[in-house]
Coordinates of C-alpha atoms in Angstrom, one line a residue:
M1 CA -27.1 44.9 -63.3
F2 CA -27.7 41.7 -65.3
S3 CA -27.1 39.3 -62.4
F4 CA -30.9 38.4 -62.3
I5 CA -30.7 37.0 -65.9
Q6 CA -27.7 34.7 -65.1
K7 CA -29.7 33.1 -62.3
M8 CA -32.6 32.1 -64.6
S9 CA -33.0 28.8 -66.5
K10 CA -33.3 28.7 -70.3
A11 CA -37.1 28.5 -70.1
Q12 CA -37.2 31.5 -67.7
R13 CA -35.0 33.6 -69.9
S14 CA -37.2 32.8 -72.9
L15 CA -40.3 33.9 -71.0
L16 CA -38.4 37.0 -69.9
F17 CA -37.6 38.0 -73.5
T18 CA -41.2 37.3 -74.5
C19 CA -42.2 39.9 -71.9
F20 CA -39.6 42.3 -73.2
F21 CA -40.8 42.2 -76.8
A22 CA -44.4 42.5 -75.7
F23 CA -43.4 45.7 -73.8
F24 CA -41.6 46.9 -76.9
A25 CA -44.9 46.5 -78.9
N26 CA -46.7 48.4 -76.1
G27 CA -44.3 51.3 -76.4
T28 CA -44.9 51.3 -80.2
L29 CA -48.6 51.3 -79.6
S30 CA -48.5 54.1 -77.0
L31 CA -46.4 56.7 -78.9
T32 CA -48.2 56.0 -82.2
M33 CA -51.4 57.1 -80.7
G34 CA -50.0 60.6 -80.0
S35 CA -48.3 60.7 -83.4
V36 CA -51.5 59.8 -85.4
M37 CA -53.8 62.1 -83.4
P38 CA -53.3 65.1 -85.7
D39 CA -54.0 63.0 -88.8
L40 CA -57.1 61.4 -87.2
K41 CA -58.4 64.9 -86.4
T42 CA -57.9 66.1 -90.0
A43 CA -59.1 63.0 -91.7
Y44 CA -62.3 62.6 -89.7
G45 CA -63.0 66.2 -88.6
L46 CA -62.5 65.7 -84.9
S47 CA -62.5 68.4 -82.2
D48 CA -59.8 68.7 -79.5
T49 CA -62.4 67.7 -76.8
V50 CA -63.5 64.6 -78.8
S51 CA -59.8 63.7 -79.4
G52 CA -59.2 63.9 -75.7
L53 CA -62.2 61.6 -75.0
F54 CA -60.5 59.0 -77.3
L55 CA -57.3 59.1 -75.2
S56 CA -59.5 58.8 -72.1
A57 CA -61.3 55.8 -73.6
H58 CA -57.9 54.2 -74.1
S59 CA -57.2 54.8 -70.4
A60 CA -60.6 53.5 -69.4
G61 CA -59.8 50.3 -71.3
N62 CA -56.5 50.2 -69.4
L63 CA -58.3 50.5 -66.1
I64 CA -60.8 47.7 -66.9
A65 CA -57.9 45.5 -68.0
G66 CA -56.3 45.9 -64.6
F67 CA -59.0 43.7 -63.1
L68 CA -60.1 41.5 -66.1
S69 CA -56.5 40.4 -66.8
A70 CA -56.2 39.2 -63.2
L71 CA -59.5 37.3 -63.2
I72 CA -59.7 35.8 -66.7
P73 CA -56.7 33.5 -66.2
L74 CA -58.6 31.8 -63.4
Y75 CA -61.0 30.4 -66.1
L76 CA -59.0 30.4 -69.3
G77 CA -55.4 30.1 -68.1
E78 CA -52.7 32.7 -68.3
R79 CA -51.5 31.9 -71.9
R80 CA -54.9 32.0 -73.5
S81 CA -56.1 35.0 -71.6
I82 CA -53.1 37.2 -72.5
M83 CA -53.4 36.2 -76.2
L84 CA -57.2 37.0 -76.1
M85 CA -56.8 40.4 -74.3
G86 CA -53.5 41.4 -76.0
S87 CA -55.0 41.0 -79.5
L88 CA -57.6 43.7 -78.7
A89 CA -55.0 46.4 -78.9
F90 CA -54.1 45.8 -82.5
I91 CA -57.7 45.1 -83.5
G92 CA -58.3 48.7 -82.2
F93 CA -55.6 50.1 -84.5
L94 CA -57.0 48.3 -87.5
M95 CA -60.5 49.8 -86.7
M96 CA -58.9 53.3 -86.8
T97 CA -58.0 52.9 -90.4
L98 CA -61.4 51.7 -91.5
W99 CA -64.0 54.3 -90.3
G100 CA -64.1 57.7 -88.7
N101 CA -67.4 57.5 -86.8
P102 CA -66.7 58.9 -83.3
A103 CA -68.5 56.0 -81.5
W104 CA -66.5 53.5 -83.6
L105 CA -63.2 55.3 -82.8
L106 CA -64.1 55.5 -79.1
L107 CA -64.5 51.7 -79.1
A108 CA -61.2 51.3 -81.0
F109 CA -59.3 53.4 -78.5
A110 CA -61.0 51.4 -75.6
F111 CA -59.7 48.2 -77.3
T112 CA -56.2 49.6 -77.4
G113 CA -56.4 50.3 -73.7
L114 CA -57.7 46.8 -72.9
G115 CA -54.9 45.2 -74.8
R116 CA -52.2 47.4 -73.6
G117 CA -53.3 47.2 -69.9
S118 CA -53.5 43.4 -70.1
V119 CA -49.9 43.2 -71.4
T120 CA -48.7 45.7 -68.8
N121 CA -50.3 43.6 -66.0
F122 CA -49.0 40.3 -67.3
D123 CA -45.5 41.5 -68.0
N124 CA -44.9 43.4 -64.8
R125 CA -46.3 40.6 -62.7
M126 CA -44.3 37.9 -64.6
V127 CA -41.0 39.9 -64.5
N128 CA -41.4 40.6 -60.8
R129 CA -42.0 36.9 -60.3
L130 CA -39.0 35.8 -62.4
S131 CA -36.6 38.3 -60.9
G132 CA -37.9 38.4 -57.3
G133 CA -38.7 42.1 -57.6
D134 CA -35.3 43.2 -58.8
P135 CA -35.5 46.9 -59.8
A136 CA -33.0 46.4 -62.6
A137 CA -35.3 43.8 -64.2
S138 CA -38.2 46.2 -64.0
N139 CA -36.2 49.1 -65.5
M140 CA -35.0 46.8 -68.3
L141 CA -38.6 45.7 -69.0
H142 CA -39.7 49.3 -69.2
G143 CA -36.6 50.1 -71.2
S144 CA -38.0 47.8 -73.9
F145 CA -41.1 49.9 -73.9
A146 CA -38.9 53.0 -74.4
I147 CA -37.2 51.4 -77.4
G148 CA -40.6 50.8 -79.0
A149 CA -41.6 54.4 -78.1
I150 CA -38.4 55.8 -79.7
L151 CA -38.9 54.0 -83.0
A152 CA -42.7 54.6 -83.2
P153 CA -42.7 58.3 -84.2
L154 CA -39.8 57.8 -86.7
V155 CA -41.4 54.7 -88.3
F156 CA -44.8 56.4 -88.4
L157 CA -43.4 59.6 -90.0
A158 CA -41.6 57.6 -92.6
L159 CA -44.5 55.4 -93.5
R160 CA -46.9 58.4 -93.4
S161 CA -44.7 60.3 -95.9
L162 CA -44.4 57.3 -98.3
L163 CA -47.9 55.6 -98.0
G164 CA -50.1 57.6 -95.8
W165 CA -51.0 57.6 -92.0
Q166 CA -52.8 54.3 -92.3
A167 CA -49.6 52.6 -93.2
G168 CA -48.0 54.0 -90.0
L169 CA -50.6 52.1 -88.0
G170 CA -49.8 49.0 -90.0
W171 CA -46.4 48.9 -88.2
V172 CA -48.1 48.7 -84.8
I173 CA -50.4 45.9 -86.0
L174 CA -47.4 43.9 -87.3
C175 CA -45.6 44.2 -83.9
G176 CA -48.8 43.0 -82.3
V177 CA -49.0 39.9 -84.4
V178 CA -45.4 39.0 -83.6
S179 CA -46.1 39.6 -79.9
L180 CA -49.1 37.3 -80.0
F181 CA -47.1 34.6 -81.7
N182 CA -44.5 34.7 -78.9
F183 CA -47.3 34.5 -76.3
G184 CA -48.7 31.5 -78.0
R185 CA -45.4 29.6 -77.6
M186 CA -45.1 30.3 -73.9
R187 CA -44.9 27.3 -71.5
L188 CA -46.0 28.3 -68.0
E189 CA -45.6 26.1 -64.9
N190 CA -48.8 27.3 -63.3
D191 CA -50.9 28.3 -66.3
R192 CA -54.2 28.2 -64.5
P193 CA -54.2 29.5 -60.9
D194 CA -56.4 27.7 -58.3
R195 CA -59.8 29.4 -58.1
K196 CA -60.3 28.1 -54.5
D197 CA -57.2 29.9 -53.3
K198 CA -58.6 33.2 -52.0
T199 CA -55.2 35.0 -52.4
N200 CA -55.8 34.9 -56.1
S201 CA -58.9 37.2 -55.9
T202 CA -58.5 39.1 -52.6
L203 CA -58.2 42.9 -52.4
V204 CA -57.0 43.0 -48.8
F205 CA -53.8 44.8 -49.8
L206 CA -56.0 47.9 -50.4
K207 CA -56.0 48.4 -46.6
N208 CA -52.2 48.7 -46.5
P209 CA -51.0 52.4 -46.4
S210 CA -47.7 51.5 -48.1
F211 CA -49.6 50.0 -51.1
L212 CA -52.0 53.0 -51.2
I213 CA -49.0 55.5 -51.4
L214 CA -47.5 53.5 -54.3
A215 CA -51.0 53.4 -55.9
M216 CA -51.4 57.2 -55.7
M217 CA -47.9 57.6 -57.1
M218 CA -49.0 55.5 -60.0
F219 CA -52.2 57.5 -60.3
C220 CA -50.2 60.8 -60.5
Y221 CA -47.5 59.4 -62.8
L222 CA -49.8 57.9 -65.4
C223 CA -52.0 60.9 -65.3
S224 CA -49.0 62.9 -66.4
E225 CA -47.4 60.4 -68.7
Y226 CA -50.6 59.7 -70.7
A227 CA -51.5 63.3 -71.1
I228 CA -47.9 64.2 -72.1
N229 CA -47.6 61.3 -74.6
G230 CA -51.1 62.0 -76.0
W231 CA -50.7 65.7 -76.4
L232 CA -47.0 66.5 -76.8
V233 CA -47.0 66.4 -80.6
T234 CA -50.2 68.5 -80.9
Y235 CA -49.0 70.9 -78.2
I236 CA -45.7 71.6 -80.0
Q237 CA -47.5 72.0 -83.4
N238 CA -49.7 74.7 -81.8
K239 CA -47.0 76.6 -80.0
E240 CA -46.9 80.0 -81.7
S241 CA -43.4 80.9 -80.5
L242 CA -41.9 77.7 -82.1
L243 CA -43.8 78.4 -85.4
E244 CA -42.2 81.8 -85.5
S245 CA -38.8 80.5 -84.5
L246 CA -38.8 77.8 -87.2
A247 CA -40.2 80.2 -89.8
L248 CA -37.1 82.4 -89.5
G249 CA -35.1 79.6 -91.0
G250 CA -37.1 79.8 -94.3
G251 CA -39.0 77.0 -96.1
D252 CA -42.2 75.5 -95.0
A253 CA -42.6 76.4 -91.3
A254 CA -45.7 74.1 -90.9
Q255 CA -43.8 71.1 -92.2
A256 CA -40.8 72.0 -90.1
V257 CA -42.8 72.2 -86.9
R258 CA -44.5 68.8 -87.7
T259 CA -41.1 67.2 -88.1
Y260 CA -39.8 68.9 -85.0
S261 CA -42.8 67.8 -82.9
Q262 CA -42.3 64.1 -83.9
T263 CA -38.6 64.5 -83.2
M264 CA -39.4 65.7 -79.7
A265 CA -41.7 62.7 -79.1
T266 CA -38.7 60.5 -80.1
L267 CA -36.2 62.5 -78.0
L268 CA -38.4 62.1 -74.9
W269 CA -38.2 58.3 -75.2
V270 CA -34.6 58.2 -76.2
V271 CA -33.7 60.0 -73.0
M272 CA -36.2 57.8 -71.1
L273 CA -34.4 54.7 -72.4
V274 CA -31.1 56.1 -71.2
G275 CA -32.7 57.1 -67.9
R276 CA -34.1 53.6 -67.3
L277 CA -30.8 51.9 -68.0
F278 CA -29.2 54.5 -65.6
C279 CA -31.8 53.7 -63.0
A280 CA -31.2 50.0 -63.4
W281 CA -27.5 50.6 -62.7
L282 CA -28.2 53.1 -59.9
S283 CA -30.9 51.1 -58.1
V284 CA -28.2 48.5 -57.1
R285 CA -26.4 51.2 -55.1
V286 CA -29.2 53.7 -54.0
S287 CA -32.6 53.1 -52.5
Q288 CA -35.2 53.1 -55.3
K289 CA -37.5 55.1 -53.0
K290 CA -35.0 57.9 -52.8
I291 CA -34.4 57.8 -56.6
M292 CA -38.1 58.2 -57.2
M293 CA -38.4 61.1 -54.8
V294 CA -35.5 63.0 -56.5
A295 CA -36.8 62.1 -60.0
S296 CA -40.3 63.5 -59.1
F297 CA -38.8 66.8 -58.2
G298 CA -37.0 66.8 -61.5
V299 CA -40.2 66.1 -63.4
A300 CA -41.8 69.2 -61.8
V301 CA -38.9 71.4 -62.7
F302 CA -38.5 70.3 -66.3
F303 CA -42.2 70.2 -67.1
S304 CA -42.6 73.7 -65.9
A305 CA -39.6 74.7 -68.0
M306 CA -41.1 73.2 -71.1
L307 CA -44.3 75.2 -70.6
L308 CA -42.4 78.4 -70.1
S309 CA -39.9 77.8 -73.0
G310 CA -40.4 79.5 -76.3
S311 CA -37.3 78.6 -78.4
V312 CA -36.3 75.4 -80.1
L313 CA -33.3 75.0 -77.9
T314 CA -35.0 75.5 -74.5
V315 CA -38.0 73.3 -75.4
S316 CA -35.6 70.5 -76.6
L317 CA -33.6 70.7 -73.3
S318 CA -36.7 70.7 -71.2
V319 CA -38.2 67.7 -73.0
A320 CA -34.8 65.8 -72.6
G321 CA -34.7 66.7 -68.9
L322 CA -38.4 65.7 -68.5
G323 CA -37.8 62.3 -70.1
F324 CA -34.7 61.5 -68.0
C325 CA -36.5 62.3 -64.8
M326 CA -39.7 60.4 -65.7
A327 CA -37.7 57.4 -66.9
G328 CA -37.4 55.3 -63.7
I329 CA -40.5 56.2 -61.8
C330 CA -43.1 53.8 -63.2
P331 CA -40.8 50.7 -63.3
M332 CA -39.6 51.4 -59.8
I333 CA -43.2 51.8 -58.5
Y334 CA -43.9 48.3 -59.8
S335 CA -40.6 47.0 -58.3
D336 CA -41.2 48.6 -55.0
A337 CA -44.7 47.1 -54.9
A338 CA -43.3 43.5 -55.5
I339 CA -43.9 42.5 -51.9
F340 CA -47.6 43.0 -52.7
T341 CA -47.8 41.9 -56.3
N342 CA -45.9 38.6 -55.6
A343 CA -48.2 37.8 -52.7
Y344 CA -51.5 38.9 -54.3
P345 CA -52.2 38.4 -58.1
M346 CA -54.8 41.2 -58.0
A347 CA -52.3 43.7 -56.7
T348 CA -50.7 44.4 -60.1
G349 CA -54.0 44.9 -61.7
A350 CA -55.2 47.2 -58.9
L351 CA -52.0 49.2 -59.2
L352 CA -52.6 49.6 -62.9
A353 CA -56.3 50.3 -62.5
I354 CA -55.8 53.0 -59.9
G355 CA -53.2 54.6 -62.1
S356 CA -55.4 54.4 -65.1
G357 CA -58.1 56.3 -63.3
G358 CA -55.9 59.4 -63.5
A359 CA -55.0 58.6 -67.1
I360 CA -58.7 58.6 -68.0
L361 CA -59.2 62.0 -66.5
M362 CA -56.2 64.1 -67.6
P363 CA -56.2 63.8 -71.4
T364 CA -59.8 64.9 -71.5
V365 CA -59.1 67.8 -69.1
V366 CA -56.2 68.9 -71.3
G367 CA -58.2 68.8 -74.5
A368 CA -61.2 70.7 -72.9
M369 CA -58.9 73.4 -71.4
A370 CA -56.9 73.7 -74.6
E371 CA -60.1 74.7 -76.5
R372 CA -60.8 77.4 -74.0
F373 CA -57.3 78.6 -72.9
G374 CA -55.0 77.3 -75.7
F375 CA -52.6 74.4 -75.5
T376 CA -50.3 76.0 -73.0
G377 CA -53.2 76.5 -70.6
G378 CA -54.4 72.9 -71.3
M379 CA -51.0 71.4 -70.6
S380 CA -50.6 73.5 -67.4
A381 CA -53.3 71.3 -65.8
I382 CA -50.8 68.5 -65.7
L383 CA -48.8 70.5 -63.2
V384 CA -51.3 69.7 -60.5
T385 CA -50.7 65.9 -60.7
V386 CA -46.9 66.4 -61.1
C387 CA -46.9 68.3 -57.8
L388 CA -49.0 65.6 -56.1
L389 CA -46.5 63.0 -57.4
V390 CA -43.8 64.9 -55.5
V391 CA -45.9 64.8 -52.3
F392 CA -46.5 61.0 -52.5
A393 CA -42.9 60.3 -53.5
V394 CA -41.8 62.0 -50.3
L395 CA -44.4 60.0 -48.3
N396 CA -43.1 56.8 -49.8
V397 CA -39.6 57.6 -48.3
V398 CA -40.7 58.8 -44.9
V399 CA -43.5 56.3 -44.2
K400 CA -42.3 52.9 -43.0
T401 CA -43.3 50.1 -45.4
R402 CA -45.9 47.8 -43.8
K403 CA -45.4 44.3 -45.3
P404 CA -48.5 42.2 -46.0
E405 CA -49.3 39.3 -43.6
E406 CA -48.4 36.6 -46.1
V407 CA -44.9 38.1 -46.5
Q408 CA -44.4 38.4 -42.8
A409 CA -45.5 34.8 -42.3

């Protein structure tokens, strides 16, 4: 499972671990957004629809970053461009603590998306390049994201209790500063790609059916993941059956459900970490296409079970099963697409941008539907994209991969 690391030079391993920490910071950023949303709503008097728009603004920034982060290095170089774009994420979190104007917050969330998307693009492309598209490397990279996601709700809850929700965002900003410091120390062999080389800016891969299937899988997956991450805490806090169940134990039921909701956000990512390590081990033995297909079916089953569950035990089991099945899908999409991303620098950005298109749409849809039908009705909208994920995962197995011309040559 770790054979790809042993083949690397010391400089390559240093670059690999820089990418791992940056993804850890991205995981911290991602889950803190969902954790802080109830506090932002209370502090600034925001509606569910407006809150959903903020999550969609984050996804819009993510989409734009998919293209900008592939083009800016042609002019500034890779090291300077990732430092510039990556810093926007943590500037956005600082903005959230300063002012509650909706337009200001919309810009702040867009900044977080620009920063996160740029790091996602750079890290996935760099790790695929360093490892030759090894699925174990991709799963370990995304495992770093999961570790950050696991710690984020716990750290946020502790700092919120001690110092207030603004202090919880301070943890994200600190991780970002460390990540930017690491990026500043990078030494890249080809820091500024040749602008005259058309493969650095071409989009010819969009004509390849194999790439489009992977892109639609990413669309459906990010649609689901962003909406679940963004609304899981709020969904659980508004689930009447859980409030009644926790009230039977005595004490402050509202505080109990707040703690439980943050715990479920942590559980989701603890299981995702385990799942990604398991997928890194399994992908050496089983085709990653088949793993993604089985996992997609599992996501549909456990997400449906979460919506239908009413007790603490069944919701907890459903969240755990959902996290385990979701774990390897995103990293293995990137790994499976390595034949495109290693040949065309724009391919990673396009994969991220297409996926972000769904991530822009779904959080707003969930928020709008929640206001009309309740949060169970709102979260049910995610089932549509989960079912489509299953369809494209099956196509990814049955349709023969058509390699790009540069790889064939």
